[in-house]
Short mmCIF file of C-alpha atoms and ligand atoms in Angstrom, two decimals:
data_model
loop_
_atom_site.label_atom_id
_atom_site.label_comp_id
_atom_site.label_asym_id
_atom_site.label_seq_id
_atom_site.Cartn_x
_atom_site.Cartn_y
_atom_site.Cartn_z
CA MET A 1100 0.04 -0.02 -0.04
CA THR A 1101 1.22 3.44 -0.79
CA THR A 1102 -0.19 6.73 0.21
CA ARG A 1103 -2.16 9.15 -1.94
CA ARG A 1104 -0.54 11.01 -4.75
CA THR A 1105 -1.86 13.85 -6.84
CA GLY A 1106 -3.92 12.20 -9.39
CA ASP A 1107 -5.34 9.27 -7.38
CA LEU A 1108 -9.08 9.57 -7.17
CA LEU A 1109 -12.12 7.36 -6.74
CA ILE A 1110 -15.43 8.60 -8.29
CA THR A 1111 -18.49 6.50 -7.07
CA HIS A 1112 -21.91 6.03 -8.67
CA ALA A 1113 -21.22 8.30 -11.67
CA ARG A 1114 -23.35 7.87 -14.83
CA PRO A 1115 -20.86 8.15 -17.82
CA TYR A 1116 -22.71 9.82 -20.66
CA GLY A 1117 -25.83 9.58 -18.61
CA GLU A 1118 -25.90 5.77 -18.80
CA GLU A 1119 -25.64 3.05 -15.98
CA ALA A 1120 -23.91 4.18 -12.71
CA VAL A 1121 -20.30 2.89 -12.11
CA ASP A 1122 -17.32 3.62 -10.10
CA VAL A 1123 -14.23 5.02 -11.61
CA ALA A 1124 -10.78 4.45 -10.00
CA VAL A 1125 -7.99 6.73 -11.07
CA ARG A 1126 -4.26 6.24 -10.37
CA ASP A 1127 -1.67 8.86 -11.32
CA GLY A 1128 -4.21 10.68 -13.54
CA VAL A 1129 -5.14 7.72 -15.54
CA VAL A 1130 -8.41 5.63 -15.25
CA VAL A 1131 -7.34 2.19 -13.94
CA GLU A 1132 -10.72 0.51 -13.31
CA VAL A 1133 -14.40 0.99 -14.21
CA GLY A 1134 -17.13 -1.09 -12.53
CA ALA A 1135 -19.33 -1.57 -9.66
CA GLY A 1136 -18.43 -1.47 -6.04
CA LEU A 1137 -14.85 -0.35 -6.39
CA SER A 1138 -12.79 0.68 -3.40
CA ALA A 1139 -9.71 2.82 -3.86
CA PRO A 1140 -7.48 2.35 -6.86
CA ALA A 1141 -5.34 -0.62 -6.32
CA GLY A 1142 -2.49 0.20 -3.95
CA VAL A 1143 -3.73 3.35 -2.71
CA MET A 1144 -5.05 3.71 0.82
CA ASP A 1145 -6.56 7.16 0.88
CA ALA A 1146 -7.49 8.32 -2.57
CA GLU A 1147 -9.75 11.39 -2.62
CA VAL A 1148 -13.46 10.29 -3.14
CA LEU A 1149 -15.99 12.13 -5.24
CA ASP A 1150 -19.31 10.79 -4.52
CA ALA A 1151 -21.30 11.28 -7.75
CA GLY A 1152 -24.55 9.63 -6.93
CA GLY A 1153 -26.75 10.26 -9.99
CA LEU A 1154 -24.57 12.65 -11.64
CA VAL A 1155 -23.57 12.62 -15.32
CA LEU A 1156 -19.87 11.92 -16.10
CA LEU A 1157 -18.52 13.53 -19.33
CA PRO A 1158 -15.05 13.98 -20.81
CA GLY A 1159 -13.79 17.41 -19.82
CA PHE A 1160 -14.97 20.19 -22.15
CA VAL A 1161 -12.62 21.82 -24.69
CA ASP A 1162 -13.29 25.38 -25.77
CA LEU A 1163 -11.77 26.24 -29.19
CA HIS A 1164 -12.63 29.93 -28.75
CA THR A 1165 -11.87 31.76 -25.53
CA HIS A 1166 -10.65 35.33 -24.92
CA LEU A 1167 -8.43 35.44 -21.81
CA ARG A 1168 -7.29 39.07 -22.54
CA GLU A 1169 -3.81 38.65 -20.98
CA PRO A 1170 -1.52 40.18 -21.96
CA GLY A 1171 -2.69 43.74 -22.10
CA GLY A 1172 -6.36 43.55 -21.13
CA GLU A 1173 -6.15 42.60 -17.43
CA GLU A 1174 -8.89 44.95 -16.46
CA SER A 1175 -11.25 42.51 -18.16
CA GLU A 1176 -9.84 39.05 -17.51
CA THR A 1177 -6.41 37.44 -16.76
CA ILE A 1178 -5.26 33.91 -17.53
CA ALA A 1179 -5.84 33.13 -13.80
CA THR A 1180 -9.46 34.48 -13.58
CA GLY A 1181 -10.31 32.97 -17.02
CA SER A 1182 -8.84 29.60 -16.14
CA ALA A 1183 -10.92 29.65 -12.96
CA ALA A 1184 -14.09 30.49 -15.04
CA ALA A 1185 -13.24 27.71 -17.38
CA SER A 1186 -12.61 25.07 -14.79
CA LEU A 1187 -15.91 25.97 -13.03
CA GLY A 1188 -17.72 25.55 -16.29
CA GLY A 1189 -16.40 22.02 -16.81
CA PHE A 1190 -13.60 22.85 -19.22
CA THR A 1191 -10.26 21.14 -19.04
CA ALA A 1192 -8.78 22.81 -22.13
CA VAL A 1193 -9.17 26.32 -23.68
CA PHE A 1194 -7.76 27.85 -26.81
CA ALA A 1195 -6.86 31.49 -26.01
CA MET A 1196 -7.44 33.86 -28.91
CA PRO A 1197 -4.57 36.21 -29.99
CA ASN A 1198 -6.31 39.59 -29.95
CA THR A 1199 -4.30 40.69 -26.89
CA ASP A 1200 -1.93 43.65 -26.46
CA PRO A 1201 0.75 42.77 -27.62
CA VAL A 1202 -1.08 40.62 -30.18
CA ALA A 1203 -0.06 36.77 -29.99
CA ASP A 1204 1.67 36.86 -33.27
CA THR A 1205 5.17 35.81 -32.14
CA GLU A 1206 6.83 32.90 -30.41
CA VAL A 1207 7.56 35.10 -27.36
CA VAL A 1208 3.83 35.97 -26.65
CA VAL A 1209 2.39 32.59 -27.36
CA GLU A 1210 4.94 30.95 -25.07
CA HIS A 1211 4.10 33.62 -22.37
CA VAL A 1212 0.43 32.62 -22.54
CA TRP A 1213 1.01 28.93 -22.60
CA ARG A 1214 3.58 29.13 -19.61
CA ARG A 1215 1.11 31.21 -17.48
CA GLY A 1216 -1.68 28.78 -18.23
CA ALA A 1217 0.54 25.91 -17.10
CA GLU A 1218 1.62 27.65 -13.97
CA ILE A 1219 -1.96 28.19 -13.00
CA GLY A 1220 -2.78 24.67 -13.92
CA LEU A 1221 -6.53 24.77 -13.67
CA VAL A 1222 -7.05 24.08 -17.46
CA ASP A 1223 -4.71 23.37 -20.40
CA VAL A 1224 -4.37 26.86 -22.06
CA HIS A 1225 -3.46 26.54 -25.71
CA PRO A 1226 -2.61 29.82 -27.32
CA VAL A 1227 -4.00 30.56 -30.72
CA GLY A 1228 -1.56 32.40 -32.90
CA ALA A 1229 -2.45 35.40 -35.16
CA VAL A 1230 -2.58 34.73 -38.88
CA THR A 1231 -1.29 38.24 -39.70
CA VAL A 1232 1.15 40.56 -37.99
CA GLY A 1233 -0.84 42.70 -35.52
CA LEU A 1234 -4.07 41.23 -36.81
CA ALA A 1235 -3.64 43.92 -39.58
CA GLY A 1236 -4.51 41.47 -42.39
CA VAL A 1237 -1.50 42.51 -44.51
CA ARG A 1238 1.61 40.43 -43.63
CA MET A 1239 1.53 36.82 -42.53
CA ALA A 1240 2.74 36.15 -39.07
CA GLU A 1241 5.39 33.52 -38.64
CA LEU A 1242 3.22 30.49 -38.30
CA GLY A 1243 5.84 27.91 -38.53
CA THR A 1244 7.88 29.44 -35.70
CA MET A 1245 4.79 29.59 -33.39
CA ALA A 1246 3.81 25.99 -34.46
CA ARG A 1247 7.24 24.69 -33.49
CA SER A 1248 7.63 26.72 -30.40
CA ARG A 1249 7.14 25.25 -26.83
CA ALA A 1250 3.48 26.40 -27.01
CA GLN A 1251 3.00 24.15 -30.05
CA VAL A 1252 0.48 26.31 -31.65
CA ARG A 1253 -2.12 24.26 -33.48
CA MET A 1254 -4.66 26.95 -34.48
CA PHE A 1255 -4.27 30.36 -36.00
CA SER A 1256 -6.93 33.14 -36.22
CA ASP A 1257 -7.23 36.85 -36.42
CA ASP A 1258 -10.40 36.58 -34.46
CA GLY A 1259 -12.11 39.79 -33.92
CA ARG A 1260 -11.03 40.56 -37.39
CA CYS A 1261 -11.59 38.62 -40.61
CA VAL A 1262 -8.51 37.65 -42.67
CA HIS A 1263 -10.17 39.69 -45.46
CA ASP A 1264 -7.66 39.80 -48.25
CA PRO A 1265 -8.26 36.60 -50.36
CA LEU A 1266 -4.49 36.40 -51.34
CA VAL A 1267 -3.50 36.53 -47.59
CA MET A 1268 -6.00 33.90 -46.68
CA ARG A 1269 -4.88 31.67 -49.63
CA ARG A 1270 -1.35 31.82 -48.51
CA ALA A 1271 -2.31 31.21 -44.83
CA LEU A 1272 -4.17 28.08 -45.83
CA GLU A 1273 -1.25 26.83 -47.94
CA TYR A 1274 1.02 27.29 -44.88
CA ALA A 1275 -1.54 25.65 -42.63
CA SER A 1276 -1.75 22.72 -45.01
CA ALA A 1277 2.14 22.36 -45.00
CA LEU A 1278 2.37 22.71 -41.24
CA ASP A 1279 -0.82 20.61 -40.42
CA VAL A 1280 -2.51 23.39 -38.40
CA VAL A 1281 -6.04 24.88 -38.65
CA ILE A 1282 -6.93 28.30 -39.75
CA ALA A 1283 -9.91 29.55 -37.75
CA GLN A 1284 -11.69 32.41 -39.58
CA HIS A 1285 -13.81 35.17 -38.15
CA ALA A 1286 -15.96 35.39 -41.10
CA GLU A 1287 -16.99 38.95 -41.72
CA ASP A 1288 -16.73 41.01 -44.79
CA HIS A 1289 -15.79 44.35 -43.28
CA ARG A 1290 -16.87 46.19 -46.42
CA LEU A 1291 -20.42 44.89 -45.77
CA THR A 1292 -20.37 45.56 -42.06
CA ALA A 1293 -18.90 49.07 -41.97
CA GLY A 1294 -20.66 51.01 -39.18
CA ALA A 1295 -22.94 47.95 -38.53
CA GLN A 1296 -24.48 47.69 -35.05
CA ALA A 1297 -27.16 44.95 -35.20
CA HIS A 1298 -28.42 42.06 -37.31
CA GLU A 1299 -29.89 43.67 -40.44
CA GLY A 1300 -33.57 43.04 -40.19
CA VAL A 1301 -36.81 44.42 -38.75
CA VAL A 1302 -35.49 44.88 -35.20
CA ALA A 1303 -32.46 46.98 -36.30
CA SER A 1304 -34.68 49.11 -38.53
CA ARG A 1305 -37.20 49.78 -35.79
CA LEU A 1306 -34.33 50.73 -33.25
CA GLY A 1307 -32.55 52.84 -35.80
CA LEU A 1308 -29.41 50.65 -35.63
CA ALA A 1309 -27.19 50.29 -38.72
CA GLY A 1310 -27.75 46.77 -40.24
CA TRP A 1311 -25.21 43.94 -40.20
CA PRO A 1312 -26.21 41.62 -43.07
CA ALA A 1313 -25.88 37.86 -42.72
CA THR A 1314 -24.40 37.79 -46.12
CA ALA A 1315 -21.28 39.42 -44.70
CA GLU A 1316 -20.64 36.00 -42.99
CA GLU A 1317 -21.92 33.73 -45.72
CA THR A 1318 -19.92 35.17 -48.56
CA ILE A 1319 -16.66 34.94 -46.67
CA VAL A 1320 -17.32 31.24 -45.60
CA ALA A 1321 -18.20 30.34 -49.24
CA ARG A 1322 -15.00 31.98 -50.54
CA ASP A 1323 -12.83 30.32 -47.72
CA CYS A 1324 -14.29 26.93 -48.47
CA ALA A 1325 -13.18 27.31 -52.01
CA LEU A 1326 -9.69 28.37 -51.01
CA ALA A 1327 -9.38 25.68 -48.36
CA ARG A 1328 -10.37 23.09 -50.94
CA GLU A 1329 -7.71 24.22 -53.30
CA ALA A 1330 -5.04 24.37 -50.63
CA GLY A 1331 -5.98 20.98 -49.18
CA ALA A 1332 -6.02 22.83 -45.77
CA ALA A 1333 -8.04 22.59 -42.55
CA LEU A 1334 -10.47 25.55 -42.22
CA HIS A 1335 -12.48 26.22 -39.12
CA VAL A 1336 -15.33 28.64 -39.17
CA CYS A 1337 -15.84 30.66 -35.94
CA HIS A 1338 -19.16 31.53 -34.41
CA VAL A 1339 -21.63 30.61 -37.19
CA SER A 1340 -24.68 32.86 -36.74
CA SER A 1341 -26.95 32.42 -39.76
CA ALA A 1342 -29.19 29.88 -41.42
CA ARG A 1343 -27.55 30.61 -44.78
CA THR A 1344 -23.96 30.05 -43.62
CA VAL A 1345 -25.15 26.51 -42.56
CA GLU A 1346 -26.32 25.90 -46.08
CA VAL A 1347 -22.72 26.93 -47.37
CA LEU A 1348 -21.20 24.60 -44.84
CA ARG A 1349 -23.52 21.73 -45.72
CA ALA A 1350 -22.53 21.95 -49.42
CA ALA A 1351 -18.87 22.35 -48.79
CA LYS A 1352 -18.74 19.26 -46.45
CA ALA A 1353 -20.71 17.28 -49.08
CA ALA A 1354 -18.04 18.19 -51.53
CA GLY A 1355 -15.25 16.94 -49.27
CA VAL A 1356 -13.76 20.38 -48.11
CA ARG A 1357 -11.89 19.99 -44.80
CA VAL A 1358 -14.10 22.46 -43.08
CA SER A 1359 -15.27 22.48 -39.40
CA ALA A 1360 -17.51 24.97 -37.63
CA GLU A 1361 -18.63 26.19 -34.35
CA VAL A 1362 -21.63 27.81 -32.84
CA THR A 1363 -21.64 29.87 -29.64
CA PRO A 1364 -24.19 29.21 -26.73
CA HIS A 1365 -25.56 32.73 -27.29
CA HIS A 1366 -26.17 32.23 -31.05
CA LEU A 1367 -28.07 28.92 -30.00
CA LEU A 1368 -30.32 30.73 -27.40
CA LEU A 1369 -30.58 34.51 -27.99
CA THR A 1370 -32.05 36.53 -30.86
CA ASP A 1371 -32.08 40.21 -31.85
CA ALA A 1372 -35.47 40.49 -30.00
CA THR A 1373 -33.24 40.96 -26.86
CA LEU A 1374 -32.00 44.26 -28.41
CA THR A 1375 -35.23 46.28 -27.75
CA GLY A 1376 -33.77 47.42 -24.30
CA TYR A 1377 -30.64 48.87 -25.96
CA ASP A 1378 -28.64 47.06 -23.30
CA PRO A 1379 -25.04 46.64 -24.80
CA VAL A 1380 -24.61 43.46 -22.86
CA ASN A 1381 -26.41 41.97 -25.92
CA LYS A 1382 -23.95 43.46 -28.32
CA VAL A 1383 -21.79 40.74 -29.95
CA ASN A 1384 -19.94 40.10 -33.04
CA PRO A 1385 -21.37 38.42 -35.11
CA PRO A 1386 -24.63 39.87 -33.98
CA LEU A 1387 -27.58 37.94 -32.50
CA ARG A 1388 -29.93 37.12 -35.20
CA THR A 1389 -33.36 35.80 -35.70
CA ALA A 1390 -35.38 32.86 -34.29
CA GLU A 1391 -35.16 31.27 -37.81
CA ASP A 1392 -31.30 31.41 -37.42
CA THR A 1393 -31.22 30.00 -33.97
CA LYS A 1394 -33.43 27.12 -35.24
CA ALA A 1395 -31.06 26.54 -38.16
CA VAL A 1396 -27.91 26.45 -36.11
CA ARG A 1397 -29.51 24.14 -33.51
CA ALA A 1398 -30.42 21.72 -36.24
CA ALA A 1399 -26.95 21.98 -37.86
CA LEU A 1400 -25.35 21.21 -34.40
CA ALA A 1401 -27.61 18.13 -33.92
CA HIS A 1402 -26.75 16.84 -37.38
CA GLY A 1403 -23.06 17.57 -37.35
CA VAL A 1404 -23.11 20.29 -40.08
CA ILE A 1405 -21.83 22.60 -37.23
CA ASP A 1406 -19.28 20.49 -35.39
CA VAL A 1407 -18.88 22.02 -31.95
CA VAL A 1408 -19.91 24.59 -29.40
CA ALA A 1409 -17.35 27.18 -28.62
CA THR A 1410 -17.94 29.91 -26.17
CA ASP A 1411 -16.35 33.02 -27.61
CA HIS A 1412 -16.11 33.88 -23.94
CA ALA A 1413 -15.41 37.75 -24.32
CA PRO A 1414 -15.06 39.47 -20.93
CA HIS A 1415 -15.13 43.24 -20.97
CA ALA A 1416 -14.61 45.42 -18.03
CA VAL A 1417 -17.67 47.60 -17.15
CA GLN A 1418 -16.15 50.74 -18.58
CA TYR A 1419 -16.22 49.07 -22.07
CA LYS A 1420 -19.73 47.78 -21.86
CA ASP A 1421 -21.72 50.16 -19.60
CA THR A 1422 -21.97 52.88 -22.39
CA GLU A 1423 -24.18 53.74 -25.20
CA TRP A 1424 -24.76 51.06 -27.74
CA ALA A 1425 -22.56 52.31 -30.54
CA ALA A 1426 -19.56 52.87 -28.25
CA ALA A 1427 -19.81 49.51 -26.46
CA ARG A 1428 -17.42 46.69 -27.27
CA PRO A 1429 -18.94 43.50 -28.64
CA GLY A 1430 -18.83 40.30 -26.71
CA MET A 1431 -20.25 38.35 -23.67
CA LEU A 1432 -19.01 35.88 -21.05
CA GLY A 1433 -19.67 32.26 -21.90
CA LEU A 1434 -17.44 29.73 -19.99
CA GLN A 1435 -19.51 29.26 -16.87
CA THR A 1436 -22.96 29.13 -18.58
CA ALA A 1437 -22.04 27.14 -21.81
CA LEU A 1438 -23.09 23.72 -20.45
CA SER A 1439 -26.21 25.06 -19.15
CA VAL A 1440 -27.20 26.81 -22.34
CA VAL A 1441 -26.47 23.69 -24.27
CA VAL A 1442 -28.68 21.52 -22.04
CA HIS A 1443 -31.39 24.25 -22.39
CA THR A 1444 -31.27 24.54 -26.19
CA MET A 1445 -30.23 21.13 -27.23
CA VAL A 1446 -30.83 18.37 -24.57
CA GLU A 1447 -34.20 19.66 -23.32
CA PRO A 1448 -35.78 19.80 -26.84
CA GLY A 1449 -34.34 16.38 -27.57
CA LEU A 1450 -31.86 17.57 -30.25
CA LEU A 1451 -28.91 15.98 -28.37
CA ASP A 1452 -28.32 13.35 -25.77
CA TRP A 1453 -25.40 13.20 -23.25
CA ARG A 1454 -23.33 11.33 -25.82
CA GLY A 1455 -24.10 14.19 -28.22
CA VAL A 1456 -23.14 16.79 -25.44
CA ALA A 1457 -19.77 14.91 -25.16
CA ARG A 1458 -19.29 15.06 -28.86
CA VAL A 1459 -19.87 18.80 -29.26
CA LEU A 1460 -18.26 20.17 -26.04
CA SER A 1461 -15.29 17.76 -25.87
CA GLU A 1462 -14.62 15.11 -28.50
CA ARG A 1463 -14.89 17.09 -31.74
CA PRO A 1464 -13.15 20.21 -30.39
CA ALA A 1465 -10.29 18.01 -29.21
CA GLU A 1466 -10.03 16.47 -32.68
CA ILE A 1467 -10.22 19.93 -34.38
CA GLY A 1468 -7.63 21.37 -31.98
CA THR A 1469 -5.53 18.02 -32.30
CA LEU A 1470 -5.19 17.52 -28.55
CA PRO A 1471 -4.42 13.91 -28.11
CA ASP A 1472 -5.28 13.61 -24.45
CA GLN A 1473 -8.53 15.57 -24.25
CA GLY A 1474 -11.97 14.51 -25.41
CA ARG A 1475 -11.05 10.82 -24.78
CA PRO A 1476 -13.48 7.99 -23.92
CA ILE A 1477 -14.27 7.34 -20.35
CA ALA A 1478 -12.45 4.03 -20.19
CA VAL A 1479 -9.48 2.17 -18.60
CA GLY A 1480 -6.17 3.45 -19.73
CA GLU A 1481 -7.50 6.84 -20.71
CA PRO A 1482 -6.69 10.18 -18.89
CA ALA A 1483 -9.01 11.01 -16.03
CA THR A 1484 -10.17 14.38 -17.45
CA PHE A 1485 -13.78 14.84 -16.75
CA ALA A 1486 -16.73 17.12 -16.13
CA LEU A 1487 -19.21 15.92 -13.51
CA VAL A 1488 -22.59 17.39 -14.18
CA ASP A 1489 -25.78 17.60 -12.06
CA PRO A 1490 -28.61 17.44 -14.82
CA ASP A 1491 -31.19 18.54 -12.18
CA GLY A 1492 -29.16 21.39 -10.77
CA ALA A 1493 -31.05 24.42 -12.00
CA TRP A 1494 -29.43 27.73 -11.00
CA THR A 1495 -29.89 31.46 -11.44
CA VAL A 1496 -27.00 33.28 -13.22
CA ARG A 1497 -25.59 36.27 -11.38
CA GLY A 1498 -22.73 37.99 -13.32
CA ALA A 1499 -21.21 39.26 -10.10
CA ALA A 1500 -20.80 35.76 -8.80
CA LEU A 1501 -19.05 34.39 -11.76
CA ALA A 1502 -15.38 33.86 -11.58
CA SER A 1503 -14.42 36.08 -14.41
CA ARG A 1504 -13.05 39.55 -13.78
CA ALA A 1505 -15.74 41.06 -15.82
CA SER A 1506 -19.50 40.37 -15.41
CA ASN A 1507 -20.98 40.82 -18.84
CA THR A 1508 -23.24 37.93 -19.04
CA PRO A 1509 -26.35 38.27 -21.17
CA TYR A 1510 -28.12 35.65 -18.93
CA GLU A 1511 -28.24 37.83 -15.82
CA GLY A 1512 -31.18 36.59 -13.61
CA MET A 1513 -32.08 33.69 -15.91
CA ARG A 1514 -32.70 30.38 -14.40
CA LEU A 1515 -30.76 27.81 -16.44
CA PRO A 1516 -30.68 23.96 -16.07
CA ALA A 1517 -27.68 21.79 -15.11
CA THR A 1518 -24.77 22.47 -12.79
CA VAL A 1519 -21.18 21.49 -13.22
CA VAL A 1520 -20.39 19.90 -9.82
CA ALA A 1521 -16.76 18.95 -10.30
CA THR A 1522 -14.03 19.22 -13.02
CA VAL A 1523 -11.13 16.82 -13.11
CA LEU A 1524 -7.84 17.30 -15.09
CA ARG A 1525 -5.65 14.20 -15.29
CA GLY A 1526 -6.95 12.92 -11.93
CA ARG A 1527 -6.67 16.38 -10.30
CA VAL A 1528 -9.92 17.91 -9.00
CA THR A 1529 -9.67 21.53 -10.39
CA ALA A 1530 -13.05 22.70 -9.29
CA ARG A 1531 -15.72 21.31 -6.89
CA ASN A 1532 -19.03 22.64 -5.78
CA GLY A 1533 -18.39 26.02 -7.37
CA LYS A 1534 -14.88 26.52 -5.99
CA VAL A 1535 -11.60 26.08 -7.78
CA ARG A 1536 -8.73 24.17 -6.35
CA ALA A 1537 -5.26 25.19 -7.59
O1 DOR B 1500 -18.13 39.68 -29.78
C1 DOR B 1500 -16.98 39.50 -30.06
N1 DOR B 1500 -15.97 39.77 -29.08
N2 DOR B 1500 -16.55 38.90 -31.25
C2 DOR B 1500 -15.27 38.82 -31.55
O2 DOR B 1500 -14.99 38.43 -32.63
C3 DOR B 1500 -14.16 39.37 -30.75
C4 DOR B 1500 -14.63 39.33 -29.35
C5 DOR B 1500 -13.76 40.07 -28.42
O3 DOR B 1500 -12.57 40.00 -28.49
O4 DOR B 1500 -14.27 40.82 -27.47
ZN1 ZN B 1501 -14.79 36.33 -33.66
#
């Protein structure tokens, strides 16, 4: 008998993917036994015990789209506060977007983000590298150097901005193909959205807000699918917001293009009807669209035309949000509410079961981000990296109670289903009952 080490754990009466209850024994971060009536992992006297009676055990969630704001935006979020929010939301890995200050367009910055994430240790932080220098859309950043750095950058994006120039996008996709990395595009034709404030439609007209047409997204996605096909490259489409983009993706996938896509929780749930109060908490890029669009993106996620849910967690300090509509920054918090919104919009209406939730929040994002030890099956020999979920744990969202440094949640005061009770990263409990454990 040896004594307990970090990464030794016994989870009792958990329901993997919502199925039959089992016990899961973990040794040194790896699942060593799954079955009924287990005691501690073999050879361990006093493993930590998580009594999961009736709770649903899922592989830890992977977010392909998180803004952690560090370096340079620490008044809104830091890698520490963002990691805490992620872990409380059931995430075990996040991809940190490069629109920081300085921009993550060099080896130095991506390594800094990666190292800070590892020091904090609550979730695996994978920096996304910028496609172009300074996100300016003109000169390509050194993708190869970032890919080969210690941070092993696997995904590149100018998110917040679109890689607008077709020649720059073409070259980036060619490099991506050679380096075996993914280009994640924020699809927005800036010529069509100049001055835009809200989805172009009846609500924007009534409110007198300049319209943001869905075609600004659709046309870039169509163009990029053609370029990705030619380059044989992996293209990932960020935050799909419109029904017609779904149709473009469906056709491209049928034609064999290497394209994947994400939808955010807010584009699954919210519409431009929320804008009538002019509350900038609902301002986001791409904008909230119509009920027809939410219906289309839900169906696309259920059928795999959209592969994953990614949060686009975009914390903004109060001074950037609590202002008139036109001046407010776009973006909303997402990490701690993602699972609940997915349960509400997809599980409750019968569009996804728990296997499906594991697919869209963990397995597919891990594949797209090429993370070999995330999104793995709950089975012997696999890493003990989990989210433990109470499907009956409805809760009321309070922005001030969230772990993010900012509190710009669009769900303030809403009652949402399902609570993340615990998060486990390679056998280490990183969050339990609403508190993080460093
Ligand atoms: O709403 C958004 N906020 N969309 C983006 O593309 C960027 C993000 C941010 O960085 O705040
Ligand atoms: Zn974006």
